[in-house]
Amino acid sequence: MASSTIGDGVSEKGKKSKKTKDQMDESELLTVPEGWKEAPFTKDDNPRGLMEESSFATLFPKYREAYLKECWPLVEKALGDVHIKATLDLIEGSISVCTSKKTYDPYAIVRARDLIKLLARSVPFEQAVRILQDDMACDIIKIGTLVRNRERFVKRRQRLIGPKGSTLKALELLTNCYVMVQGNTVSALGPFNGLKEVRKVVMDTMKNIHPIYNIKTLMIKRELSKDADLRSQSWERFLPKFRHKNLAKRREPKKKSVKKEYTPFPPAQPDNAVDKELATGEFFLRESVKKRKKMEEVKVKQAEALTKKQEERNKAFIPPKEKPLMKKTAKVSTESKLDIEALKEKVKKAKTKKLGAPPVIPAPPTIGNLNKKQKSKTKNKR
């Protein structure tokens, strides 16, 4: 019994060691060693060349014509190294590329297609030529249809560029990609991992998420990737979690429609004019009686309309409400304050004075004047 248990223990240990070795081998296979690069595709890999000719063409805007004329010899030279023919048609405004009999790399035509696309989207030749390298790729993101309002679209596109292109420069440094914002598209050129991040940042910016949040997460990821211990761990605890603080409240409609209770039966059919007459009993009346009833209804309506019109006409003859007069008590109080005797004296003095003349001093009475006054008095008595 003891020997059997010892044998089982040794077998279990052997199984565990095998499992650990297998796990180690799988992890080694999945991890890419540092500084490793894939071998370039040479003519020895495909000595017979391609079986059929393939070609691509793209249009370019009018303002790019002058630049393409200048750099076209350089484009032909770069594509000539890969044995691909390129033609520039200024009349139609198009660029086309096609393979030749000497072309040995089947993926070279796809890279040439990306090259002419980037040149048409205002990417300079010095950057666009990098697409011909093996570890480079490009992505043209269409942002024109993501926002309906034109003013809002321009604001968000400017937010992606940043003040003096600072946001775009930070994104290029973190992703090792060249980014070009032109019109309704964003052209990106760089490694595959960087292109994923660029697309995410661009799409989030068009969805009204500020690019600074994504740039902050990229900076943290860059620092965490330097630590060998943290490479195999989850980074969720280190990454910031941004939430929408000010959510716009949904506007409620003025008239809220109340849903009726569901019934499997259809609604009742509305009554016809004949059905209504049958219900009231008018259907069985004579035509003369029906006409008389209709005339009476018309007369009633006319009488109501006349009364309404008469009321509107009489409104013009209704006098407006007068404002209340001043209270009598106020007048009495003012009269009581005035001195009536003083006013009488002032009036007497004013009568004796003449306007614009010096004051007249009354002359002393003389004997002759007195006799005249006495004579006049005696005459009046008689």
CSV table of C-alpha atoms in Angstrom, one decimal:
chain,number,residue,atom,x,y,z
A,1,MET,CA,0.0,0.0,0.0
A,2,ALA,CA,2.8,2.3,0.9
A,3,SER,CA,4.6,1.7,-2.3
A,4,SER,CA,1.5,2.5,-4.4
A,5,THR,CA,1.0,5.8,-2.6
A,6,ILE,CA,4.6,6.8,-3.2
A,7,GLY,CA,4.3,6.0,-6.8
A,8,ASP,CA,1.1,8.1,-7.1
A,9,GLY,CA,2.8,11.1,-5.5
A,10,VAL,CA,5.8,10.9,-7.9
A,11,SER,CA,3.4,10.7,-10.9
A,12,GLU,CA,1.5,13.7,-9.7
A,13,LYS,CA,4.7,15.7,-9.3
A,14,GLY,CA,5.7,14.7,-12.8
A,15,LYS,CA,2.4,15.8,-14.2
A,16,LYS,CA,2.7,19.2,-12.5
A,17,SER,CA,6.2,19.8,-13.9
A,18,LYS,CA,5.0,18.9,-17.4
A,19,LYS,CA,2.1,21.3,-17.1
A,20,THR,CA,4.4,24.2,-16.0
A,21,LYS,CA,6.8,23.5,-18.8
A,22,ASP,CA,3.9,23.5,-21.4
A,23,GLN,CA,2.7,26.8,-19.9
A,24,MET,CA,6.1,28.3,-20.1
A,25,ASP,CA,6.5,27.2,-23.7
A,26,GLU,CA,3.1,28.8,-24.7
A,27,SER,CA,4.0,32.1,-23.0
A,28,GLU,CA,7.4,32.2,-24.7
A,29,LEU,CA,5.7,31.6,-28.1
A,30,LEU,CA,3.1,34.4,-27.5
A,31,THR,CA,5.6,37.0,-26.4
A,32,VAL,CA,7.6,38.8,-29.1
A,33,PRO,CA,11.3,39.3,-28.2
A,34,GLU,CA,12.6,42.8,-28.0
A,35,GLY,CA,14.2,44.2,-31.1
A,36,TRP,CA,12.8,41.5,-33.3
A,37,LYS,CA,11.9,42.5,-36.9
A,38,GLU,CA,10.3,40.5,-39.7
A,39,ALA,CA,12.6,39.7,-42.6
A,40,PRO,CA,12.0,42.0,-45.6
A,41,PHE,CA,10.3,40.5,-48.7
A,42,THR,CA,12.9,40.1,-51.4
A,43,LYS,CA,13.0,38.9,-55.1
A,44,ASP,CA,14.1,35.5,-54.0
A,45,ASP,CA,10.8,34.9,-52.3
A,46,ASN,CA,8.9,35.4,-55.5
A,47,PRO,CA,11.3,35.1,-58.5
A,48,ARG,CA,8.6,34.6,-61.2
A,49,GLY,CA,6.8,37.8,-60.4
A,50,LEU,CA,3.0,38.4,-60.6
A,51,MET,CA,0.6,36.6,-63.0
A,52,GLU,CA,-1.7,39.5,-63.8
A,53,GLU,CA,-1.6,43.3,-63.8
A,54,SER,CA,-3.5,45.2,-61.1
A,55,SER,CA,-4.1,49.0,-60.8
A,56,PHE,CA,-5.7,51.7,-58.6
A,57,ALA,CA,-6.6,55.3,-59.3
A,58,THR,CA,-7.8,58.2,-57.1
A,59,LEU,CA,-8.9,61.8,-57.7
A,60,PHE,CA,-7.2,64.9,-56.2
A,61,PRO,CA,-8.5,68.4,-55.6
A,62,LYS,CA,-7.5,71.4,-57.8
A,63,TYR,CA,-5.4,73.1,-55.1
A,64,ARG,CA,-3.0,70.0,-55.0
A,65,GLU,CA,-2.2,70.2,-58.7
A,66,ALA,CA,0.8,72.6,-58.2
A,67,TYR,CA,2.3,70.6,-55.4
A,68,LEU,CA,2.0,67.2,-57.2
A,69,LYS,CA,3.7,68.7,-60.3
A,70,GLU,CA,6.7,69.6,-58.2
A,71,CYS,CA,7.1,66.3,-56.3
A,72,TRP,CA,6.0,64.0,-59.1
A,73,PRO,CA,9.6,63.0,-60.2
A,74,LEU,CA,10.3,62.0,-56.5
A,75,VAL,CA,7.1,59.9,-56.5
A,76,GLU,CA,8.0,58.1,-59.7
A,77,LYS,CA,11.5,57.4,-58.3
A,78,ALA,CA,10.2,56.0,-55.0
A,79,LEU,CA,7.7,53.7,-56.8
A,80,GLY,CA,10.2,52.7,-59.4
A,81,ASP,CA,12.3,51.0,-56.7
A,82,VAL,CA,9.4,48.6,-56.2
A,83,HIS,CA,8.8,48.3,-60.0
A,84,ILE,CA,5.4,50.1,-60.0
A,85,LYS,CA,4.3,52.5,-62.7
A,86,ALA,CA,2.6,55.8,-61.7
A,87,THR,CA,0.7,58.3,-64.0
A,88,LEU,CA,-0.5,61.8,-63.3
A,89,ASP,CA,-3.4,63.1,-65.3
A,90,LEU,CA,-3.9,66.8,-64.8
A,91,ILE,CA,-6.8,67.1,-67.2
A,92,GLU,CA,-9.0,64.6,-65.3
A,93,GLY,CA,-7.4,65.4,-62.0
A,94,SER,CA,-6.4,61.8,-61.1
A,95,ILE,CA,-3.4,59.7,-60.1
A,96,SER,CA,-3.2,56.0,-61.1
A,97,VAL,CA,-0.7,53.2,-60.2
A,98,CYS,CA,-0.3,49.8,-61.8
A,99,THR,CA,2.1,46.8,-61.5
A,100,SER,CA,4.6,45.8,-64.2
A,101,LYS,CA,6.2,42.5,-65.2
A,102,LYS,CA,9.2,43.2,-62.9
A,103,THR,CA,7.0,43.6,-59.8
A,104,TYR,CA,7.8,40.8,-57.3
A,105,ASP,CA,6.1,42.0,-54.1
A,106,PRO,CA,2.3,41.5,-54.3
A,107,TYR,CA,1.6,43.9,-51.5
A,108,ALA,CA,3.5,46.7,-53.1
A,109,ILE,CA,0.5,47.8,-55.2
A,110,VAL,CA,-1.6,48.2,-52.0
A,111,ARG,CA,1.1,50.4,-50.5
A,112,ALA,CA,1.3,52.5,-53.7
A,113,ARG,CA,-2.5,52.9,-53.5
A,114,ASP,CA,-2.2,54.2,-50.0
A,115,LEU,CA,0.6,56.6,-51.1
A,116,ILE,CA,-1.5,58.3,-53.8
A,117,LYS,CA,-4.4,58.5,-51.3
A,118,LEU,CA,-2.3,60.3,-48.8
A,119,LEU,CA,-0.9,62.7,-51.4
A,120,ALA,CA,-4.5,63.5,-52.5
A,121,ARG,CA,-5.4,64.3,-48.8
A,122,SER,CA,-2.7,67.0,-48.5
A,123,VAL,CA,-0.1,64.8,-46.7
A,124,PRO,CA,3.4,66.0,-47.7
A,125,PHE,CA,5.6,63.7,-49.8
A,126,GLU,CA,8.3,63.3,-47.1
A,127,GLN,CA,5.7,61.7,-44.7
A,128,ALA,CA,3.7,59.8,-47.4
A,129,VAL,CA,6.8,57.9,-48.7
A,130,ARG,CA,7.1,56.2,-45.3
A,131,ILE,CA,4.0,54.0,-46.2
A,132,LEU,CA,6.3,52.0,-48.5
A,133,GLN,CA,8.1,50.6,-45.4
A,134,ASP,CA,7.0,47.2,-44.0
A,135,ASP,CA,6.2,48.3,-40.5
A,136,MET,CA,4.1,51.3,-41.6
A,137,ALA,CA,0.3,51.6,-42.3
A,138,CYS,CA,-2.1,54.4,-42.9
A,139,ASP,CA,-5.7,55.1,-41.9
A,140,ILE,CA,-8.0,57.8,-43.4
A,141,ILE,CA,-10.8,58.6,-41.0
A,142,LYS,CA,-14.0,60.2,-42.4
A,143,ILE,CA,-15.4,62.7,-39.9
A,144,GLY,CA,-17.7,64.8,-42.1
A,145,THR,CA,-20.8,62.8,-41.5
A,146,LEU,CA,-20.4,62.3,-37.7
A,147,VAL,CA,-21.8,65.7,-36.7
A,148,ARG,CA,-24.9,67.2,-38.4
A,149,ASN,CA,-24.5,70.8,-37.4
A,150,ARG,CA,-21.7,72.5,-39.4
A,151,GLU,CA,-20.7,75.0,-36.6
A,152,ARG,CA,-20.5,72.2,-34.0
A,153,PHE,CA,-18.4,70.1,-36.4
A,154,VAL,CA,-15.9,73.0,-37.0
A,155,LYS,CA,-15.6,73.5,-33.2
A,156,ARG,CA,-14.9,69.9,-32.5
A,157,ARG,CA,-12.4,69.6,-35.4
A,158,GLN,CA,-10.5,72.6,-34.0
A,159,ARG,CA,-10.6,71.0,-30.5
A,160,LEU,CA,-8.8,68.0,-32.0
A,161,ILE,CA,-6.1,70.3,-33.5
A,162,GLY,CA,-5.8,72.4,-30.3
A,163,PRO,CA,-4.3,75.9,-29.8
A,164,LYS,CA,-1.4,76.2,-32.3
A,165,GLY,CA,-1.6,72.5,-33.0
A,166,SER,CA,-0.5,71.5,-29.5
A,167,THR,CA,-3.1,68.7,-29.0
A,168,LEU,CA,-2.3,67.2,-32.4
A,169,LYS,CA,1.4,67.3,-31.6
A,170,ALA,CA,0.9,65.6,-28.2
A,171,LEU,CA,-1.1,62.8,-29.9
A,172,GLU,CA,1.7,62.3,-32.5
A,173,LEU,CA,4.3,62.0,-29.8
A,174,LEU,CA,2.3,59.4,-27.8
A,175,THR,CA,1.2,57.3,-30.7
A,176,ASN,CA,4.4,57.6,-33.0
A,177,CYS,CA,2.0,58.5,-35.9
A,178,TYR,CA,1.8,61.4,-38.3
A,179,VAL,CA,-1.7,63.0,-38.1
A,180,MET,CA,-3.1,65.4,-40.7
A,181,VAL,CA,-6.5,67.0,-40.3
A,182,GLN,CA,-7.8,68.3,-43.7
A,183,GLY,CA,-11.4,69.1,-44.5
A,184,ASN,CA,-13.7,66.2,-43.7
A,185,THR,CA,-11.0,63.6,-43.2
A,186,VAL,CA,-8.2,62.8,-40.7
A,187,SER,CA,-5.2,61.1,-42.3
A,188,ALA,CA,-2.9,59.1,-40.0
A,189,LEU,CA,0.4,57.3,-40.8
A,190,GLY,CA,2.4,55.1,-38.5
A,191,PRO,CA,2.5,51.7,-36.7
A,192,PHE,CA,-0.7,49.6,-36.3
A,193,ASN,CA,-1.0,50.0,-32.5
A,194,GLY,CA,-0.7,53.8,-32.8
A,195,LEU,CA,-3.3,54.0,-35.6
A,196,LYS,CA,-5.8,52.3,-33.3
A,197,GLU,CA,-5.3,54.9,-30.6
A,198,VAL,CA,-5.5,57.8,-33.1
A,199,ARG,CA,-8.8,56.5,-34.5
A,200,LYS,CA,-10.2,56.1,-30.9
A,201,VAL,CA,-9.2,59.7,-30.0
A,202,VAL,CA,-10.7,61.2,-33.2
A,203,MET,CA,-14.0,59.3,-32.9
A,204,ASP,CA,-14.4,60.3,-29.2
A,205,THR,CA,-13.6,64.0,-30.0
A,206,MET,CA,-16.4,64.0,-32.7
A,207,LYS,CA,-18.7,62.5,-30.0
A,208,ASN,CA,-18.0,65.5,-27.7
A,209,ILE,CA,-15.4,63.9,-25.5
A,210,HIS,CA,-12.4,66.2,-25.1
A,211,PRO,CA,-9.1,64.7,-26.5
A,212,ILE,CA,-7.2,65.7,-23.3
A,213,TYR,CA,-8.8,62.8,-21.4
A,214,ASN,CA,-7.6,60.2,-23.9
A,215,ILE,CA,-4.1,61.8,-24.1
A,216,LYS,CA,-3.9,61.5,-20.3
A,217,THR,CA,-4.7,57.8,-20.4
A,218,LEU,CA,-2.1,57.3,-23.2
A,219,MET,CA,0.5,59.0,-21.0
A,220,ILE,CA,-0.2,56.7,-18.1
A,221,LYS,CA,-0.1,53.6,-20.3
A,222,ARG,CA,3.2,54.7,-21.7
A,223,GLU,CA,4.7,54.9,-18.2
A,224,LEU,CA,3.2,51.6,-17.1
A,225,SER,CA,4.6,49.8,-20.1
A,226,LYS,CA,8.1,50.6,-19.0
A,227,ASP,CA,7.7,48.6,-15.8
A,228,ALA,CA,8.4,44.8,-16.5
A,229,ASP,CA,6.3,43.6,-13.5
A,230,LEU,CA,3.2,45.5,-14.5
A,231,ARG,CA,3.1,44.3,-18.1
A,232,SER,CA,1.2,41.1,-17.3
A,233,GLN,CA,-1.2,42.8,-14.8
A,234,SER,CA,-4.4,44.7,-15.3
A,235,TRP,CA,-4.0,48.5,-15.6
A,236,GLU,CA,-7.6,49.4,-14.7
A,237,ARG,CA,-6.8,50.6,-11.2
A,238,PHE,CA,-4.2,53.1,-12.6
A,239,LEU,CA,-6.3,54.5,-15.4
A,240,PRO,CA,-8.5,57.5,-14.7
A,241,LYS,CA,-12.3,57.1,-14.9
A,242,PHE,CA,-14.0,60.2,-16.4
A,243,ARG,CA,-17.7,60.7,-15.9
A,244,HIS,CA,-20.2,63.1,-17.4
A,245,LYS,CA,-21.0,65.6,-14.6
A,246,ASN,CA,-23.4,68.0,-16.4
A,247,LEU,CA,-25.9,65.9,-18.3
A,248,ALA,CA,-28.4,67.9,-20.3
A,249,LYS,CA,-31.9,67.2,-19.1
A,250,ARG,CA,-34.3,65.9,-21.8
A,251,ARG,CA,-37.0,68.4,-22.6
A,252,GLU,CA,-40.4,67.1,-21.8
A,253,PRO,CA,-43.2,67.7,-24.3
A,254,LYS,CA,-46.0,70.1,-23.4
A,255,LYS,CA,-48.7,67.6,-24.4
A,256,LYS,CA,-48.0,64.2,-23.0
A,257,SER,CA,-49.8,61.4,-24.9
A,258,VAL,CA,-51.3,58.9,-22.4
A,259,LYS,CA,-51.2,55.4,-23.7
A,260,LYS,CA,-54.6,53.6,-23.7
A,261,GLU,CA,-55.0,50.1,-22.2
A,262,TYR,CA,-54.3,47.4,-24.8
A,263,THR,CA,-57.4,45.5,-26.0
A,264,PRO,CA,-57.3,42.7,-28.5
A,265,PHE,CA,-60.6,43.8,-30.0
A,266,PRO,CA,-60.7,46.5,-32.8
A,267,PRO,CA,-62.5,49.8,-32.0
A,268,ALA,CA,-66.2,50.1,-32.7
A,269,GLN,CA,-67.2,51.4,-36.2
A,270,PRO,CA,-68.4,55.0,-36.1
A,271,ASP,CA,-72.1,55.7,-36.7
A,272,ASN,CA,-73.3,56.7,-40.1
A,273,ALA,CA,-75.6,59.6,-40.8
A,274,VAL,CA,-78.5,57.2,-41.4
A,275,ASP,CA,-77.7,55.4,-38.1
A,276,LYS,CA,-77.9,58.7,-36.3
A,277,GLU,CA,-81.2,59.5,-37.8
A,278,LEU,CA,-82.6,56.1,-36.9
A,279,ALA,CA,-81.4,56.6,-33.3
A,280,THR,CA,-83.2,60.0,-32.9
A,281,GLY,CA,-86.2,58.9,-34.9
A,282,GLU,CA,-85.8,61.6,-37.7
A,283,PHE,CA,-85.5,58.9,-40.3
A,284,PHE,CA,-89.2,58.1,-40.1
A,285,LEU,CA,-90.4,61.8,-40.4
A,286,ARG,CA,-91.7,63.3,-43.6
A,287,GLU,CA,-89.6,65.5,-45.8
A,288,SER,CA,-91.7,68.6,-45.1
A,289,VAL,CA,-91.2,68.1,-41.3
A,290,LYS,CA,-87.4,67.6,-41.8
A,291,LYS,CA,-87.2,70.8,-43.8
A,292,ARG,CA,-89.1,72.7,-41.2
A,293,LYS,CA,-86.7,71.5,-38.4
A,294,LYS,CA,-83.7,72.5,-40.5
A,295,MET,CA,-85.2,76.0,-41.1
A,296,GLU,CA,-85.8,76.4,-37.3
A,297,GLU,CA,-82.2,75.4,-36.5
A,298,VAL,CA,-80.9,77.9,-39.1
A,299,LYS,CA,-83.1,80.7,-37.6
A,300,VAL,CA,-81.8,79.9,-34.1
A,301,LYS,CA,-78.2,80.2,-35.3
A,302,GLN,CA,-79.0,83.4,-37.1
A,303,ALA,CA,-80.6,84.9,-34.0
A,304,GLU,CA,-77.5,84.0,-31.9
A,305,ALA,CA,-75.2,85.6,-34.5
A,306,LEU,CA,-77.3,88.8,-34.6
A,307,THR,CA,-77.2,89.1,-30.8
A,308,LYS,CA,-73.4,88.7,-30.8
A,309,LYS,CA,-73.0,91.4,-33.5
A,310,GLN,CA,-75.3,93.7,-31.6
A,311,GLU,CA,-73.3,93.3,-28.4
A,312,GLU,CA,-70.1,94.1,-30.2
A,313,ARG,CA,-71.6,97.3,-31.8
A,314,ASN,CA,-73.0,98.5,-28.4
A,315,LYS,CA,-69.6,98.3,-26.8
A,316,ALA,CA,-68.6,101.5,-28.7
A,317,PHE,CA,-71.4,103.4,-27.0
A,318,ILE,CA,-70.6,102.3,-23.4
A,319,PRO,CA,-68.9,105.4,-21.7
A,320,PRO,CA,-65.5,104.8,-20.1
A,321,LYS,CA,-65.1,104.9,-16.3
A,322,GLU,CA,-64.2,108.5,-15.1
A,323,LYS,CA,-61.4,109.1,-12.7
A,324,PRO,CA,-62.5,110.2,-9.2
A,325,LEU,CA,-62.3,113.9,-8.4
A,326,MET,CA,-60.1,115.5,-5.7
A,327,LYS,CA,-61.5,115.3,-2.2
A,328,LYS,CA,-63.3,118.4,-0.8
A,329,THR,CA,-61.6,118.1,2.5
A,330,ALA,CA,-58.3,119.1,0.9
A,331,LYS,CA,-59.8,122.3,-0.5
A,332,VAL,CA,-61.3,123.3,2.9
A,333,SER,CA,-58.0,122.8,4.6
A,334,THR,CA,-56.2,125.1,2.1
A,335,GLU,CA,-58.9,127.8,2.5
A,336,SER,CA,-58.6,127.8,6.3
A,337,LYS,CA,-54.9,128.3,6.1
A,338,LEU,CA,-55.2,131.4,4.0
A,339,ASP,CA,-55.7,134.9,5.6
A,340,ILE,CA,-58.6,136.5,3.8
A,341,GLU,CA,-58.1,140.0,5.3
A,342,ALA,CA,-54.5,140.2,4.2
A,343,LEU,CA,-55.6,139.3,0.7
A,344,LYS,CA,-58.2,142.1,0.6
A,345,GLU,CA,-55.6,144.7,1.6
A,346,LYS,CA,-53.2,143.6,-1.1
A,347,VAL,CA,-56.0,143.9,-3.7
A,348,LYS,CA,-56.9,147.5,-2.6
A,349,LYS,CA,-53.2,148.5,-2.9
A,350,ALA,CA,-52.9,147.0,-6.3
A,351,LYS,CA,-56.0,149.0,-7.6
A,352,THR,CA,-54.5,152.3,-6.5
A,353,LYS,CA,-51.2,151.6,-8.4
A,354,LYS,CA,-50.8,152.0,-12.2
A,355,LEU,CA,-48.6,149.6,-14.2
A,356,GLY,CA,-45.2,151.3,-15.1
A,357,ALA,CA,-45.9,154.6,-13.2
A,358,PRO,CA,-44.5,155.8,-9.9
A,359,PRO,CA,-46.8,155.6,-6.9
A,360,VAL,CA,-49.2,158.5,-6.6
A,361,ILE,CA,-49.3,160.3,-3.2
A,362,PRO,CA,-52.8,161.6,-2.4
A,363,ALA,CA,-52.9,165.5,-2.2
A,364,PRO,CA,-54.1,167.2,1.1
A,365,PRO,CA,-57.7,168.4,1.0
A,366,THR,CA,-58.2,172.2,0.2
A,367,ILE,CA,-61.1,174.7,0.9
A,368,GLY,CA,-62.2,174.8,-2.7
A,369,ASN,CA,-62.4,171.1,-3.0
A,370,LEU,CA,-64.4,170.8,0.2
A,371,ASN,CA,-67.0,173.4,-1.1
A,372,LYS,CA,-67.4,171.4,-4.3
A,373,LYS,CA,-68.0,168.2,-2.4
A,374,GLN,CA,-70.7,169.9,-0.2
A,375,LYS,CA,-72.5,171.3,-3.3
A,376,SER,CA,-72.6,167.9,-4.9
A,377,LYS,CA,-74.0,166.4,-1.8
A,378,THR,CA,-76.8,169.0,-1.6
A,379,LYS,CA,-77.7,168.4,-5.2
A,380,ASN,CA,-78.0,164.7,-4.7
A,381,LYS,CA,-80.3,165.3,-1.7
A,382,ARG,CA,-82.6,167.4,-3.8
